[in-house]
Short mmCIF file of C-alpha atoms in Angstrom, two decimals:
data_model
loop_
_atom_site.label_atom_id
_atom_site.label_comp_id
_atom_site.label_asym_id
_atom_site.label_seq_id
_atom_site.Cartn_x
_atom_site.Cartn_y
_atom_site.Cartn_z
CA LEU A 1 13.02 -9.38 21.45
CA ALA A 2 11.95 -10.80 18.11
CA SER A 3 9.34 -8.08 17.75
CA SER A 4 11.95 -5.43 18.54
CA LEU A 5 14.37 -6.84 15.97
CA SER A 6 11.69 -6.88 13.27
CA ASN A 7 10.75 -3.28 14.12
CA ILE A 8 14.40 -2.20 13.88
CA ALA A 9 14.74 -3.95 10.53
CA GLY A 10 11.51 -2.35 9.32
CA SER A 11 12.69 1.09 10.40
CA SER A 12 15.96 0.63 8.51
CA LEU A 13 13.95 -0.12 5.38
CA THR A 14 12.15 3.18 5.81
CA TYR A 15 15.04 5.45 6.76
CA LEU A 16 18.28 3.91 5.46
CA ASP A 17 17.92 5.40 1.98
CA ARG A 18 17.33 8.87 3.43
CA LEU A 19 20.49 8.55 5.53
CA ILE A 20 22.66 7.40 2.65
CA ILE A 21 21.44 9.68 -0.18
CA PRO A 22 23.12 12.86 1.20
CA ILE A 23 26.43 10.99 1.52
CA PHE A 24 26.52 9.98 -2.15
CA LEU A 25 24.51 12.74 -3.83
CA GLY A 26 24.44 15.70 -1.46
CA PRO A 27 21.65 17.14 0.71
CA SER A 28 19.77 18.78 -2.19
CA GLN A 29 18.93 15.40 -3.75
CA LEU A 30 17.41 14.24 -0.47
CA THR A 31 14.71 16.89 -0.93
CA TYR A 32 13.82 15.57 -4.38
CA TYR A 33 13.54 12.09 -2.85
CA SER A 34 11.83 12.83 0.47
CA LEU A 35 8.91 14.91 -0.79
CA PRO A 36 7.62 12.22 -3.19
CA GLY A 37 8.14 9.77 -0.34
CA ASN A 38 5.92 11.86 1.90
CA ILE A 39 3.12 11.69 -0.68
CA SER A 40 3.37 7.95 -1.30
CA SER A 41 3.55 7.22 2.44
CA LYS A 42 -0.14 8.10 2.66
CA ILE A 43 -0.95 4.76 0.98
CA PRO A 44 -0.11 2.63 4.07
CA GLY A 45 -2.07 5.05 6.24
CA VAL A 46 -5.28 3.13 5.63
CA SER A 47 -3.66 -0.16 6.60
CA GLY A 48 -2.36 1.33 9.85
CA ASN A 49 -5.87 1.62 11.24
CA LEU A 50 -6.70 -1.87 10.06
CA SER A 51 -3.60 -3.25 11.82
CA ASP A 52 -4.83 -1.90 15.15
CA VAL A 53 -8.08 -3.82 14.66
CA ILE A 54 -6.62 -7.06 13.30
CA PHE A 55 -4.11 -7.64 16.10
CA PRO A 56 -6.40 -7.95 19.15
CA ILE A 57 -9.07 -9.85 17.21
CA THR A 58 -6.53 -12.37 15.88
CA VAL A 59 -4.98 -12.81 19.34
CA GLY A 60 -8.40 -13.56 20.77
CA LEU A 61 -9.30 -16.05 18.04
CA ASN A 62 -5.89 -17.71 18.25
CA SER A 63 -6.19 -18.13 22.02
CA VAL A 64 -9.29 -20.30 21.52
CA ASN A 65 -7.81 -21.96 18.40
CA ASN A 66 -10.65 -20.77 16.15
CA GLN A 67 -8.89 -21.42 12.84
CA GLU A 68 -12.00 -20.94 10.70
CA LYS A 69 -12.69 -17.41 11.92
CA ILE A 70 -8.99 -16.51 11.64
CA GLN A 71 -9.07 -17.58 8.00
CA ARG A 72 -12.22 -15.57 7.38
CA LEU A 73 -10.81 -12.47 9.08
CA TYR A 74 -7.60 -12.72 7.06
CA GLN A 75 -9.32 -13.14 3.70
CA ARG A 76 -11.88 -10.39 4.19
CA SER A 77 -9.54 -7.78 5.64
CA PHE A 78 -6.67 -8.27 3.19
CA ARG A 79 -8.92 -8.43 0.15
CA LEU A 80 -10.59 -5.16 1.08
CA LEU A 81 -7.28 -3.54 1.99
CA LEU A 82 -5.75 -4.51 -1.37
CA ILE A 83 -8.60 -2.90 -3.32
CA ILE A 84 -8.50 0.36 -1.34
CA SER A 85 -4.69 0.55 -1.44
CA CYS A 86 -4.67 -0.05 -5.21
CA ALA A 87 -7.19 2.77 -5.65
CA ILE A 88 -4.90 5.21 -3.82
CA CYS A 89 -1.66 3.89 -5.32
CA PHE A 90 -2.65 3.92 -8.99
CA SER A 91 -4.34 7.30 -8.68
CA ILE A 92 -0.99 8.66 -7.48
CA VAL A 93 0.91 6.80 -10.22
CA PHE A 94 -1.29 8.03 -13.07
CA LEU A 95 -1.35 11.63 -11.80
CA ALA A 96 2.25 11.73 -10.57
CA ASP A 97 3.42 14.42 -13.00
CA LYS A 98 0.41 16.61 -12.22
CA ILE A 99 0.96 16.19 -8.48
CA MET A 100 4.60 17.24 -8.58
CA LEU A 101 4.00 20.08 -11.06
CA ASN A 102 1.03 21.70 -9.32
CA TRP A 103 2.02 20.97 -5.74
CA LEU A 104 5.63 22.08 -6.20
CA ASN A 105 7.11 23.22 -9.53
CA THR A 106 8.54 22.18 -12.88
CA ASP A 107 11.92 21.34 -11.39
CA PHE A 108 10.40 18.82 -8.99
CA ALA A 109 8.17 17.41 -11.72
CA LYS A 110 11.25 16.74 -13.84
CA GLN A 111 13.39 15.15 -11.13
CA SER A 112 10.88 13.54 -8.78
CA THR A 113 8.02 12.17 -10.89
CA ASN A 114 9.66 8.80 -11.50
CA VAL A 115 10.63 8.59 -7.84
CA LEU A 116 7.02 9.19 -6.84
CA ILE A 117 5.79 6.42 -9.16
CA ILE A 118 8.30 3.88 -7.85
CA LEU A 119 7.70 4.79 -4.21
CA ALA A 120 3.93 4.61 -4.71
CA LEU A 121 4.28 1.00 -5.88
CA THR A 122 6.63 0.34 -2.96
CA ASN A 123 4.13 1.71 -0.47
CA LEU A 124 1.41 -0.43 -2.00
CA LEU A 125 3.39 -3.46 -0.81
CA LEU A 126 4.10 -1.77 2.52
CA ALA A 127 0.39 -1.12 2.97
CA MET A 128 -0.13 -4.86 2.82
CA SER A 129 2.87 -5.72 4.98
CA GLY A 130 1.76 -3.69 8.02
CA PRO A 131 -1.37 -5.71 8.80
CA LEU A 132 0.46 -8.90 7.79
CA SER A 133 3.14 -8.21 10.40
CA LYS A 134 0.55 -7.63 13.12
CA PHE A 135 -1.29 -10.74 11.99
CA LEU A 136 1.87 -12.86 12.26
CA LEU A 137 2.68 -11.39 15.67
CA ALA A 138 -0.82 -12.27 16.81
CA LEU A 139 -0.19 -15.87 15.68
CA SER A 140 3.16 -15.86 17.57
CA LYS A 141 5.18 -16.33 14.36
CA PHE A 142 8.00 -14.15 15.70
CA ARG A 143 10.94 -15.99 14.14
CA PHE A 144 9.44 -16.08 10.64
CA LEU A 145 8.61 -12.37 10.78
CA THR A 146 12.00 -11.33 12.17
CA VAL A 147 14.05 -13.37 9.70
CA ASN A 148 12.19 -11.96 6.72
CA TYR A 149 12.51 -8.35 7.85
CA LEU A 150 16.23 -8.82 8.53
CA ILE A 151 16.65 -10.26 5.02
CA MET A 152 14.81 -7.30 3.50
CA ALA A 153 16.84 -4.81 5.52
CA GLY A 154 20.12 -6.41 4.44
CA LEU A 155 18.98 -6.60 0.81
CA ASN A 156 18.02 -2.93 0.93
CA GLY A 157 21.49 -1.94 2.14
CA ILE A 158 23.22 -3.96 -0.59
CA LEU A 159 20.98 -2.64 -3.38
CA LEU A 160 21.42 0.94 -2.21
CA LEU A 161 25.19 0.64 -2.45
CA ILE A 162 24.86 -0.79 -5.97
CA LEU A 163 22.08 1.33 -7.49
CA LEU A 164 22.37 4.68 -5.70
CA PRO A 165 25.79 5.77 -7.04
CA ARG A 166 24.86 4.74 -10.59
CA TYR A 167 21.23 5.83 -10.93
CA GLY A 168 20.85 8.53 -8.25
CA ILE A 169 17.57 8.93 -6.41
CA ASN A 170 15.78 6.73 -8.95
CA GLY A 171 18.23 3.98 -8.02
CA ALA A 172 17.45 4.50 -4.33
CA ALA A 173 13.74 4.17 -5.06
CA TRP A 174 14.30 0.97 -7.04
CA ALA A 175 16.47 -0.43 -4.24
CA TYR A 176 13.63 0.17 -1.79
CA LEU A 177 11.07 -1.51 -4.05
CA LEU A 178 13.21 -4.54 -4.88
CA SER A 179 14.22 -5.09 -1.26
CA ILE A 180 10.62 -5.54 -0.06
CA LEU A 181 9.59 -8.05 -2.73
CA PRO A 182 10.09 -10.90 -0.20
CA ILE A 183 6.77 -9.69 1.24
CA ILE A 184 5.13 -11.66 -1.58
CA PHE A 185 6.77 -14.82 -0.23
CA MET A 186 5.61 -13.93 3.28
CA PHE A 187 2.01 -13.83 2.06
CA TYR A 188 2.37 -17.14 0.23
CA TYR A 189 3.95 -18.89 3.21
CA THR A 190 1.45 -17.45 5.68
CA GLU A 191 -1.53 -18.54 3.61
CA THR A 192 -0.30 -22.03 2.71
CA LYS A 193 1.60 -23.06 5.86
CA PHE A 194 0.05 -21.14 8.75
CA LEU A 195 -3.56 -20.75 7.58
CA LYS A 196 -3.78 -23.84 5.36
CA LEU A 197 -5.77 -21.97 2.70
CA LYS A 198 -6.45 -23.84 -0.54
CA GLY A 199 -6.71 -22.68 -4.14
CA ARG A 200 -4.86 -19.42 -3.57
CA ALA A 201 -3.22 -19.39 -7.03
CA THR A 202 -6.61 -19.43 -8.77
CA TYR A 203 -7.98 -16.90 -6.29
CA TYR A 204 -5.18 -14.41 -6.91
CA ILE A 205 -5.33 -14.83 -10.68
CA LYS A 206 -9.00 -13.81 -10.59
CA LEU A 207 -8.44 -10.98 -8.11
CA ILE A 208 -5.45 -9.55 -10.01
CA GLY A 209 -7.43 -9.84 -13.24
CA LYS A 210 -10.23 -7.73 -11.76
CA ILE A 211 -7.80 -5.12 -10.42
CA THR A 212 -5.94 -5.01 -13.75
CA LEU A 213 -9.14 -4.34 -15.70
CA VAL A 214 -10.25 -1.56 -13.35
CA THR A 215 -6.74 -0.07 -13.35
CA ALA A 216 -6.66 -0.03 -17.16
CA VAL A 217 -9.98 1.82 -17.28
CA MET A 218 -8.82 4.31 -14.65
CA PHE A 219 -5.56 4.87 -16.54
CA VAL A 220 -7.59 6.23 -19.47
CA ILE A 221 -9.83 8.33 -17.20
CA ASP A 222 -6.95 9.73 -15.12
CA LYS A 223 -4.63 10.44 -18.02
CA PHE A 224 -7.06 11.89 -20.54
CA ILE A 225 -9.85 13.39 -18.42
CA ILE A 226 -8.89 14.07 -14.81
CA GLY A 227 -5.27 14.88 -15.68
CA ASN A 228 -6.33 17.51 -18.22
CA LEU A 229 -8.65 19.13 -15.66
CA ILE A 230 -5.89 19.56 -13.08
CA ILE A 231 -4.45 23.02 -13.77
CA ASN A 232 -3.51 24.24 -10.30
CA LEU A 233 -3.24 23.17 -6.66
CA THR A 234 -6.96 23.69 -5.98
CA THR A 235 -8.06 21.39 -8.78
CA LEU A 236 -5.42 18.87 -7.68
CA VAL A 237 -6.80 18.82 -4.13
CA VAL A 238 -10.34 18.26 -5.44
CA LEU A 239 -9.70 15.88 -8.33
CA GLY A 240 -6.99 13.77 -6.66
CA PRO A 241 -9.36 12.19 -4.10
CA THR A 242 -12.04 12.08 -6.81
CA ALA A 243 -9.79 9.75 -8.81
CA VAL A 244 -9.57 7.40 -5.82
CA LEU A 245 -13.35 7.36 -5.37
CA LEU A 246 -13.86 6.77 -9.10
CA TYR A 247 -11.54 3.76 -8.90
CA LEU A 248 -13.67 2.26 -6.12
CA ALA A 249 -16.86 3.15 -8.02
CA CYS A 250 -15.51 1.55 -11.19
CA TYR A 251 -14.79 -1.64 -9.24
CA LYS A 252 -18.43 -1.61 -8.17
CA LEU A 253 -19.62 -0.85 -11.70
CA PHE A 254 -17.99 -4.06 -12.92
CA ASN A 255 -19.67 -5.87 -9.99
CA PHE A 256 -16.32 -7.12 -8.71
CA TYR A 257 -16.92 -6.56 -5.00
CA GLU A 258 -17.87 -9.42 -2.76
CA GLN A 259 -21.21 -8.56 -1.20
CA GLU A 260 -19.73 -8.35 2.30
CA ASP A 261 -16.92 -6.07 1.07
CA TRP A 262 -19.35 -3.61 -0.46
CA VAL A 263 -21.35 -3.53 2.78
CA ASP A 264 -18.15 -2.68 4.69
CA ILE A 265 -17.25 0.13 2.28
CA ARG A 266 -20.79 1.53 2.33
CA ASN A 267 -20.89 1.52 6.14
CA PHE A 268 -17.49 3.19 6.28
CA VAL A 269 -18.64 5.98 3.95
CA LEU A 270 -21.83 6.46 5.98
CA VAL A 271 -19.82 6.81 9.19
CA ILE A 272 -17.60 9.46 7.57
CA ILE A 273 -20.67 11.38 6.34
CA LYS A 274 -22.30 11.27 9.79
CA ARG A 275 -19.13 12.53 11.46
CA PHE A 276 -18.84 15.31 8.90
CA ASN A 277 -22.44 16.38 9.46
CA PHE A 278 -21.92 16.26 13.24
CA LEU A 279 -18.88 18.54 13.01
CA LYS A 280 -20.76 20.82 10.64
CA THR A 281 -23.66 21.09 13.09
CA LYS A 282 -21.34 21.93 15.99
#
């Protein structure tokens, strides 16, 4: 029951804005909101696969009360997920105007670029929340998870009623982003109370510092090099994923990866290459 309630609350976070926008602004504005949302929703796609792996492993470790391995699984998986999600998110943010212009048209670029940027940041948090939810379910923390999702769902409804009539679809996007900020508290509480991890403030300061430096470098590359090379849909399709790979490569160039994280990324890339070659051979 608790899991069902949290799923209902999570679904309302995803779809409530799309139900309310036509009522206040008309159906046409829903199009300008939904299409950027479809792009930014690709960010949590990576975390969806990770969630399917985390849940059964955590259940197994929790059943034998192996706290040390649970801590290790949590730290490795979420650190790696954050880096990959940031690479996708900030590539979308920095190339948002080029995406909307070359994928759709000038009208969409004018009305939907800011929405895409805000929703990309929102989906960065959602990318982290998916595996966190499965992790908490695996630890049987049903009440904590349900209460937080109900709070976020209620906050989303209130903010939509306040911001949507005044600021239009940009207000709806901001309402969505602000309503899921309690996810940050969920991470803090999970790490300090459930997992008993120490020194997390120092750890996150260092991690965010690394991500900020790489993001600043990629801002220059995306805005002044890759952005200028994107002139049509074909170049967008090629250079968009290139920006994501360059972000991950830049992180490696600064030697910011933990050794085990880099091994995971390298193995993942090798698996993709092998599958591609297999399909090509067939």
